[in-house]
Every structure is written in structure tokens, then in C-alpha cells.
Tab-separated table of C-alpha atoms in Angstrom:
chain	number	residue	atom	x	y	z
A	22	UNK	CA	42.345	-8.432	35.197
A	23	UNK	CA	40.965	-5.404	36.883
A	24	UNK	CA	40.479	-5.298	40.767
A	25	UNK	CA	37.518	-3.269	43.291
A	26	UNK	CA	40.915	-3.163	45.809
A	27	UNK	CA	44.314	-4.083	46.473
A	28	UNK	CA	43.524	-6.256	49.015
A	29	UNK	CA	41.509	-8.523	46.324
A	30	UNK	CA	44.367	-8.167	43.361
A	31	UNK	CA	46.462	-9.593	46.001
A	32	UNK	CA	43.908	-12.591	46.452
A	33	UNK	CA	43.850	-13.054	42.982
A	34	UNK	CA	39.931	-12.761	42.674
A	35	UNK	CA	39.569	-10.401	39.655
A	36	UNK	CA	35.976	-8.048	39.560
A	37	UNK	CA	36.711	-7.310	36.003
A	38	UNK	CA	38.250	-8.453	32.941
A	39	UNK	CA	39.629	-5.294	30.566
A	40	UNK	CA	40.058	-6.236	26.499
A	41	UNK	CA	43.543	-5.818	24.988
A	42	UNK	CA	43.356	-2.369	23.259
A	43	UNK	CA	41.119	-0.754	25.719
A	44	UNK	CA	42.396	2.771	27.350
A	45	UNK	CA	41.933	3.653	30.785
A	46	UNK	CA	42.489	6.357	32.908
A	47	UNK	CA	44.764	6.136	35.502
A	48	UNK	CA	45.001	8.592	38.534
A	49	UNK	CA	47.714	6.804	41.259
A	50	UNK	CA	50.690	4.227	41.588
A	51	UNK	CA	50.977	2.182	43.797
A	52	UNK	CA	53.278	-1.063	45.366
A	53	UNK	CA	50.920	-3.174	47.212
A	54	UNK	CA	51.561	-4.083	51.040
A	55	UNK	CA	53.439	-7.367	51.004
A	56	UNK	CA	54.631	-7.577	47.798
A	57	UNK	CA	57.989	-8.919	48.238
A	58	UNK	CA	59.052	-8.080	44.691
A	59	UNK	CA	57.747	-4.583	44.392
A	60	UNK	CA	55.149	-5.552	42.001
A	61	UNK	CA	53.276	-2.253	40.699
A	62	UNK	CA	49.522	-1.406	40.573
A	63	UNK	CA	47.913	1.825	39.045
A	64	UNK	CA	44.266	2.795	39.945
A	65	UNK	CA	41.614	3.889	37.045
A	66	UNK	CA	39.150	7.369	37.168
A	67	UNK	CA	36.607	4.142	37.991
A	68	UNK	CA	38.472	2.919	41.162
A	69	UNK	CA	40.062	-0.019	39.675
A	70	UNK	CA	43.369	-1.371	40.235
A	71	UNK	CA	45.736	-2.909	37.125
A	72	UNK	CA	48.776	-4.210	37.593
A	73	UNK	CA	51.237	-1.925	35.635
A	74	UNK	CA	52.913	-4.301	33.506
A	75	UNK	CA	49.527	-4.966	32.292
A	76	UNK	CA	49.406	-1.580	30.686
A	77	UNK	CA	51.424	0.487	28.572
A	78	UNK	CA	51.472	4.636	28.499
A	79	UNK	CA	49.724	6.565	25.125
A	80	UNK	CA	51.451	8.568	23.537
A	81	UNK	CA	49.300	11.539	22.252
A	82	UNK	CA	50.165	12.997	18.619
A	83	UNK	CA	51.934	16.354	18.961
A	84	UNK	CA	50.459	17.366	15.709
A	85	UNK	CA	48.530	20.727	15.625
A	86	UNK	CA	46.713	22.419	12.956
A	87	UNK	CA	47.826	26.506	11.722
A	88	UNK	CA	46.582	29.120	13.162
A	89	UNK	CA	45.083	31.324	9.567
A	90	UNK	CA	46.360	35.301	10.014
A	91	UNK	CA	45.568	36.362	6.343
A	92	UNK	CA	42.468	34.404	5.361
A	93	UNK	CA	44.605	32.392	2.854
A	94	UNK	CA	44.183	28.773	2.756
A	95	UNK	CA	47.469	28.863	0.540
A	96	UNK	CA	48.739	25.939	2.034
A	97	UNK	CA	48.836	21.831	2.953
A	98	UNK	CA	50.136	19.016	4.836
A	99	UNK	CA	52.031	16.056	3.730
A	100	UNK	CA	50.142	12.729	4.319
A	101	UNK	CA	52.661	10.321	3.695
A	102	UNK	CA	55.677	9.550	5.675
A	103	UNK	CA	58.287	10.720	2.561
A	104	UNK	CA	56.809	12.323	0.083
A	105	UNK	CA	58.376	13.166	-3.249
A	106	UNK	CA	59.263	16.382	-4.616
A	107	UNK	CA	60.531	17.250	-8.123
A	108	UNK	CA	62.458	20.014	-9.815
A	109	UNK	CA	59.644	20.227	-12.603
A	110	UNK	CA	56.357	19.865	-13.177
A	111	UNK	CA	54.990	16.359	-14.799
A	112	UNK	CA	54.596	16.319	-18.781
A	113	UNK	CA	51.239	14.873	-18.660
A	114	UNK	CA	48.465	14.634	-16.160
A	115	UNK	CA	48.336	11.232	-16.317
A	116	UNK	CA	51.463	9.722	-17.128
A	117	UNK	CA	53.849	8.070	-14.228
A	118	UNK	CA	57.417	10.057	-13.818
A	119	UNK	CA	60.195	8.823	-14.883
A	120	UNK	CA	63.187	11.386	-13.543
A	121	UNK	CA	64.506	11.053	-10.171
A	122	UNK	CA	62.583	12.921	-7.076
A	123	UNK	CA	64.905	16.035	-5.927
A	124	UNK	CA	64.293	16.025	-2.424
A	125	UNK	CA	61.513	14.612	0.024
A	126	UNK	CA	58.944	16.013	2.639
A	127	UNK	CA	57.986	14.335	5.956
A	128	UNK	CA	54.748	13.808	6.712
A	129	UNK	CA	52.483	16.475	8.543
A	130	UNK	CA	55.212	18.975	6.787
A	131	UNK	CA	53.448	22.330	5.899
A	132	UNK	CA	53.994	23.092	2.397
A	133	UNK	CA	52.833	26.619	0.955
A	134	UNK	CA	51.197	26.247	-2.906
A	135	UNK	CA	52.423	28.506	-5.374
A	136	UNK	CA	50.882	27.324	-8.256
A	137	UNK	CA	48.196	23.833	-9.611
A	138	UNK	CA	48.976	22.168	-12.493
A	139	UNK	CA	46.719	18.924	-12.907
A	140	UNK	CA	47.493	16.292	-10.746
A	141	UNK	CA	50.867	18.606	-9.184
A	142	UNK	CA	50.988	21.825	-7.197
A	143	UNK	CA	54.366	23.893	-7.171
A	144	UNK	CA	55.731	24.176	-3.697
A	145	UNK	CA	58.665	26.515	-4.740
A	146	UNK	CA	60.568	27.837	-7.471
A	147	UNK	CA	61.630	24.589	-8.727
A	148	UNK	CA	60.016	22.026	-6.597
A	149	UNK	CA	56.700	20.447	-7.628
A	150	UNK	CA	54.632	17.689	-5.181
A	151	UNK	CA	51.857	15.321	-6.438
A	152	UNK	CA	48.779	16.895	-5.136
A	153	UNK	CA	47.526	13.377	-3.829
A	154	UNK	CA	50.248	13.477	-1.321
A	155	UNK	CA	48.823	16.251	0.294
A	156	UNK	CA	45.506	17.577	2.106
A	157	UNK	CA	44.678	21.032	1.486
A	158	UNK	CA	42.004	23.035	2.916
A	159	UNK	CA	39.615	24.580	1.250
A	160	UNK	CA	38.187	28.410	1.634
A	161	UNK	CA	34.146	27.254	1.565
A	162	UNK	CA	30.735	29.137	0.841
A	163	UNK	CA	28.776	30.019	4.286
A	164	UNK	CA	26.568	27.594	5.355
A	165	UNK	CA	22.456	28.778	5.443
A	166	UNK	CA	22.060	29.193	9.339
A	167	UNK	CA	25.568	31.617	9.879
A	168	UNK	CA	23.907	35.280	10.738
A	169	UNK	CA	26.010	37.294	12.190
A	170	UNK	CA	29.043	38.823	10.083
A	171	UNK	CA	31.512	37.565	12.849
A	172	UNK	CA	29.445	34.554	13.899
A	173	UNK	CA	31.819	31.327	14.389
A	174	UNK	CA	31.439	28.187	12.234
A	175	UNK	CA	33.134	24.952	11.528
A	176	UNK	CA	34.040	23.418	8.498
A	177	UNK	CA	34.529	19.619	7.868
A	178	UNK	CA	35.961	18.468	4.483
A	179	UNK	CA	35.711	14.360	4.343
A	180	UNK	CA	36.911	14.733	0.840
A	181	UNK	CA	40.120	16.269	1.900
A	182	UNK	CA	40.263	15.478	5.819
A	183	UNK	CA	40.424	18.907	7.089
A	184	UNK	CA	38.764	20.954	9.172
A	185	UNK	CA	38.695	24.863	8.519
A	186	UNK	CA	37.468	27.341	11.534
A	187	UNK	CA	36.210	30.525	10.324
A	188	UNK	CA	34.472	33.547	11.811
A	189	UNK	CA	32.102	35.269	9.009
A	190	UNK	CA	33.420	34.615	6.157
A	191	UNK	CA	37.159	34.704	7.461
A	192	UNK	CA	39.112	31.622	7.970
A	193	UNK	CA	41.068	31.500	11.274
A	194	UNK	CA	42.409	28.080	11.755
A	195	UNK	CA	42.672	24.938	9.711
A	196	UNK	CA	43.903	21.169	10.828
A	197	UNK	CA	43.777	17.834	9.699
A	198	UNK	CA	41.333	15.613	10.866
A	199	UNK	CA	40.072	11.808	11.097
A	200	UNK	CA	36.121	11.221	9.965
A	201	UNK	CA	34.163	8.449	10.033
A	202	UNK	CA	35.666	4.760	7.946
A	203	UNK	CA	32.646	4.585	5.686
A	204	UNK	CA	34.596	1.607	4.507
A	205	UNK	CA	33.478	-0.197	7.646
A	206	UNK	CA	29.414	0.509	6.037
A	207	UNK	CA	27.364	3.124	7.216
A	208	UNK	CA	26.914	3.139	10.401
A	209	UNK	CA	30.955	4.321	11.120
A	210	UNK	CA	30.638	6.843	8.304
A	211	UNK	CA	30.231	10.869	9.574
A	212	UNK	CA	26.723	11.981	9.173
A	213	UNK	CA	27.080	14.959	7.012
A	214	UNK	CA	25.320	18.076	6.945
A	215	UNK	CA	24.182	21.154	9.422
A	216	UNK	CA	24.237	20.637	12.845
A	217	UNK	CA	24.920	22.928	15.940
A	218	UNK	CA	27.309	21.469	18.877
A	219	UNK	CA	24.431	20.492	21.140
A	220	UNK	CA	26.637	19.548	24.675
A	221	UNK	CA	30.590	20.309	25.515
A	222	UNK	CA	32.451	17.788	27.912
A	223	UNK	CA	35.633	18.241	29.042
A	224	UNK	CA	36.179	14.548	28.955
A	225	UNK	CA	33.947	11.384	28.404
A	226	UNK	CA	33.875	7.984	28.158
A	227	UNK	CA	33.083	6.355	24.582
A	228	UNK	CA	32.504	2.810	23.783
A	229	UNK	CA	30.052	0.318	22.259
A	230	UNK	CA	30.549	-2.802	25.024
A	231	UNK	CA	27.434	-2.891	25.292
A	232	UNK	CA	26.522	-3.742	21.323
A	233	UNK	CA	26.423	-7.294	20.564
A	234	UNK	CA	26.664	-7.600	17.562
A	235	UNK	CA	29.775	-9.398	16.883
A	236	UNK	CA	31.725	-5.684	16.333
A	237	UNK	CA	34.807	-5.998	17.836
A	238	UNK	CA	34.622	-3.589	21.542
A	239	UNK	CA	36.480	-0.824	22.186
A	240	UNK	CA	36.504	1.232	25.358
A	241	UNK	CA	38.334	4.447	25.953
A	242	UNK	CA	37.981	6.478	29.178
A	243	UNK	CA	38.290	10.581	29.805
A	244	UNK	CA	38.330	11.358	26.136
A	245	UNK	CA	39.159	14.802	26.544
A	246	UNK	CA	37.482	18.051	24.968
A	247	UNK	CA	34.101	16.728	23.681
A	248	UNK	CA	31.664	18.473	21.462
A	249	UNK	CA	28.549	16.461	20.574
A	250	UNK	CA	26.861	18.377	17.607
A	251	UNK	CA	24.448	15.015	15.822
A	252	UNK	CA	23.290	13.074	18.596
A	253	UNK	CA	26.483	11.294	19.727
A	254	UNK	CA	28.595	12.201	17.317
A	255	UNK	CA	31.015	14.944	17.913
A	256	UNK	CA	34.428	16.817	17.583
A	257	UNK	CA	36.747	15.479	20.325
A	258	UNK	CA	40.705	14.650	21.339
A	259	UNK	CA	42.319	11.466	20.325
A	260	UNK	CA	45.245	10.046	22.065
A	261	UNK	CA	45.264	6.547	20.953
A	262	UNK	CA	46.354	6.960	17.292
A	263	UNK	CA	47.604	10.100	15.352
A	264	UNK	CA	46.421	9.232	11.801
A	265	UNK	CA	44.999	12.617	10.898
A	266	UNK	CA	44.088	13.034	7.156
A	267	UNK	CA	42.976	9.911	6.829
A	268	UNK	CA	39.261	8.167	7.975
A	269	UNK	CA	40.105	6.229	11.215
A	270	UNK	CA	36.776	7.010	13.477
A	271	UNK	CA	33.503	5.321	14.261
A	272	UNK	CA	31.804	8.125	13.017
A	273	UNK	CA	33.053	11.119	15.363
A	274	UNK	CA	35.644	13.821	13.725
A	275	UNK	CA	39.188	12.884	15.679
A	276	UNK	CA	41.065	15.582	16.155
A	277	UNK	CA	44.746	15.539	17.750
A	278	UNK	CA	44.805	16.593	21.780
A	279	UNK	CA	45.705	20.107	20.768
A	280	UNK	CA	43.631	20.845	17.962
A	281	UNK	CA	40.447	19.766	20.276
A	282	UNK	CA	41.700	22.305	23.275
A	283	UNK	CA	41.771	25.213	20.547
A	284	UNK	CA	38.632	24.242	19.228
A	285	UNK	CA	36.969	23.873	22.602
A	286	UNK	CA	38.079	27.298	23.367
A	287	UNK	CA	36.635	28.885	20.242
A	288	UNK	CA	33.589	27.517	20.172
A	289	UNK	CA	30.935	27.983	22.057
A	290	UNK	CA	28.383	27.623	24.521
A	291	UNK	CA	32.096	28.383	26.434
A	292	UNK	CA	33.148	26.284	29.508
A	293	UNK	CA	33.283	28.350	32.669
A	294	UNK	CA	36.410	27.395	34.918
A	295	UNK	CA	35.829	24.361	37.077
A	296	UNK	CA	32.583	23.466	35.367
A	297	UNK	CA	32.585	19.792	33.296
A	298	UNK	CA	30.237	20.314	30.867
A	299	UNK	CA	28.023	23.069	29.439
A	300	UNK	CA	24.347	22.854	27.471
A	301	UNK	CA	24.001	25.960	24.765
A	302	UNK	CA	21.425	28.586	26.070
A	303	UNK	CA	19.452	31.203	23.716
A	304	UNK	CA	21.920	33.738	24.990
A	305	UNK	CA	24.967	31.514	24.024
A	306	UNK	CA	23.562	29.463	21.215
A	307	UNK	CA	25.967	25.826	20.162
A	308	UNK	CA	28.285	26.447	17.366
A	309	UNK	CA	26.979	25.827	14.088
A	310	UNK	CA	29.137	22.591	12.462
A	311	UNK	CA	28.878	21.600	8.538
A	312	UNK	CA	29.826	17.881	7.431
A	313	UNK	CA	29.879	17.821	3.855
């Protein structure tokens, strides 16, 4: 139950109901006047008041992608919570192992690749991973529409999950991402191809409450660090899961809280300070972003 006041959560009278799953924004605490047991209410970016037992705090992912000094995508991240790693390579390509796993990796563990070998990748000088436990970037051709030598791009990879920054030709950053569940049919999937980041928010809501369809809602408010580039889909900051490398989205590319504030920074038409959104002009044309 969501409440216009305090005065009218303490009369019971809700103005709203809220779905379980749902993420506000909340800007103040409060005990309400009268409340003999302390009972605590927090107020909402929209000027609603929950009571706080009613919600619980996210917990943003910490993970960030790696900043790309060399141009070498030499490099991956775990996916799986332990992965295996052997002393040798496999015999065969195809065949399941049957010796003993050396020593593990955790997941989002950076791992540098020395050397493929079918389905394995050496990791070091006697420790070999199963490349299907990892997501690699990719080093990719220039997309028709890049000009300028030093022009910035972005890369997305659905194959692999990763998203590759690059200036030119010249890879500067790469991180894990979350596209589209085309599992879910085509509508969730992300649309791929060449598209230019069209509007930048520093937050926004995102929902589809008002479908009715029988799709189960969702509502999350202040999404931080939005870049719309195909109509409303976009790059933008997750803080209600941290499943990167793997499709989780309704069709935007999810990047982790951190990953989105680099991003937002590189790309452009660039945010001036205090300003909440910005529209690309001829002088500061929109990024130029490639789904494939």
C-alpha cells in the first residue's frame, strides 16, 4: 500500500497499491506523528509514502568491466560461480574429462588467454578452462557509418554478452552485459543492427503497467544513466539483478551501475553538469551503437 500523505497511511486509506518486485525510489525516512511503536515510513521520487518494512534495500552489482590500455582483447570473465580449471588440455574436442579439475575460478574472475585449443583456452602454463565457461570479447570490423579515425563506437556481442568500446579502430574498454531474453519471443529480444544513441537521461522510469496483455508488470523508478539509441531501447544501469553475461532484459542492454557511468561519460552528445538529459546536435552528433 502506497500513501499521497502520512496523515492518510495513518488512516489506513491507501491511494495506491505497488506489485511485489517493483523498485522505487526513495528520498526520506520518516516515524509518523503518533505512532506509539515507532513504526517507519519512507517517501518515493513520486511523493508517496511506504511503510519500511514493506520494502527491502537493492543491492547494486559491484561488477565493472576493464578498462583496454593495449588494444588486446586477450582476455575473459568467468560466468559461472566455480568454474573448473585443469592442468592439461582435453584429448578430444568432444569428449567429457575424466581427471580431476586442479583448481577453480569464481565467477566474474578475469582470466588472460594464452592459447585456444577447440572447445579449451589455456589460462597459464599449466592450467586450461572450458571456453564455454567464459565470455570473451571480441576485437570487431568497423561498422559502415564510423568516419573519423578517432570517432567513438560501441560494440554489442549477444553471442558472447559483451560489450567492447572502441575509438577508431582501438578498443578502450570491454564489460559484460545483459541483452534482450529472446527466449521470452521477440518482442524482449535486442533489436540488432546500426543505430546512433538518440537521447541521454541521467535516470528514468521504465515499465510496461500499462500493457495488458497478461505479461506479468514490472516497474522500476530512477534507472540511472540512460542511453536510448532504437526507439526505447537503450544502454542503461541495473540495480535489481547482477546477471551480466547472460540475457536477462526486456530488450534494453543492462549494464552494471558502474559500467553505465563510464559509458555515459564516453559517449556522447555529453551531459553538461546539472542538466538531466541531453538530445544529440549536428555539432555533437549521438554515438553510433552496433547490435549484432
Amino acid at each position: 500500500s502506497a500513501y499521497a500523505s502520512l496523515e492518510s497511511a495513518e488512516d489506513g486509506e491507501a491511494d495506491e497499491e505497488l506489485e511485489g518486485g517493483w523498485a522505487v525510489a526513495t528520498v526520506e525516512q520518516r516515524t509518523a506523528s503518533g505512532e506509539a511503536n515507532g513504526k517507519r515510513w519512507v517517501r518515493t521520487t513520486k511523493g508517496l509514502w511506504l511503510a519500511q518494512q514493506d520494502v527491502s534495500p537493492a543491492r547494486p552489482s559491484l561488477f565493472q568491466g576493464e578498462k583496454v590500455d593495449d588494444g588486446r582483447l586477450d582476455f575473459a570473465w568467468v560466468l559461472s560461480d566455480r568454474a573448473s580449471v585443469w592442468a592439461t588440455a582435453p584429448a578430444s574436442t568432444a569428449a567429457p574429462r575424466k581427471d580431476k579439475p586442479s583448481d577453480a575460478r569464481a565467477r566474474f574472475q578475469v582470466v588472460r588467454i594464452r592459447e585456444e585449443s577447440g572447445r579449451a583456452v589455456r589460462i597459464g602454463d599449466a592450467a586450461w578452462m572450458l571456453a564455454s565457461d567464459l565470455a570473451r570479447p571480441r576485437v570487431a570490423p568497423v561498422p559502415a557509418g564510423v568516419a573519423g579515425k578517432d570517432e567513438r563506437w560501441i560494440d554489442v556481442d549477444t553471442a558472447s554478452q559483451t560489450l567492447v568500446a572502441y575509438q577508431g579502430t582501438r578498443p578502450v574498454y570491454a564489460t559484460l552485459v545483459s541483452t534482450g531474453l529472446s527466449a521470452r519471443g521477440a518482442g524482449d529480444a535486442t533489436p540488432l543492427g546500426i543505430h546512433r544513441v538518440w537521447v541521454k537521461l541521467l535516470a528514468s522510469d521504465m515499465g510496461n503497467v500499462e500493457h495488458e496483455d497478461g505479461e506479468p508488470h514490472y516497474s522500476l523508478e530512477d534507472v540511472p544513466y540512460v542511453q536510448f539509441f532504437d526507439n526505447a531501447v537503450g544502454l542503461h544501469g541495473t540495480y535489481w539483478h547482477g546477471d551480466f553475461g547472460h540475457q536477462r532484459s526486456h530488450g534494453c542492454v543492462n549494464l552494471s551501475p558502474l559500467d553505465a557511468h563510464w559509458m555515459f561519460d564516453f559517449t556522447s552528445p555529453h551531459l553538461p553538469a546539472g542538466w538531466a538529459a541531453a538530445y544529440p546536435t549536428s555539432i555533437e552528433p549521438g554515438t553510433l551503437v552496433r547490435v549484432r
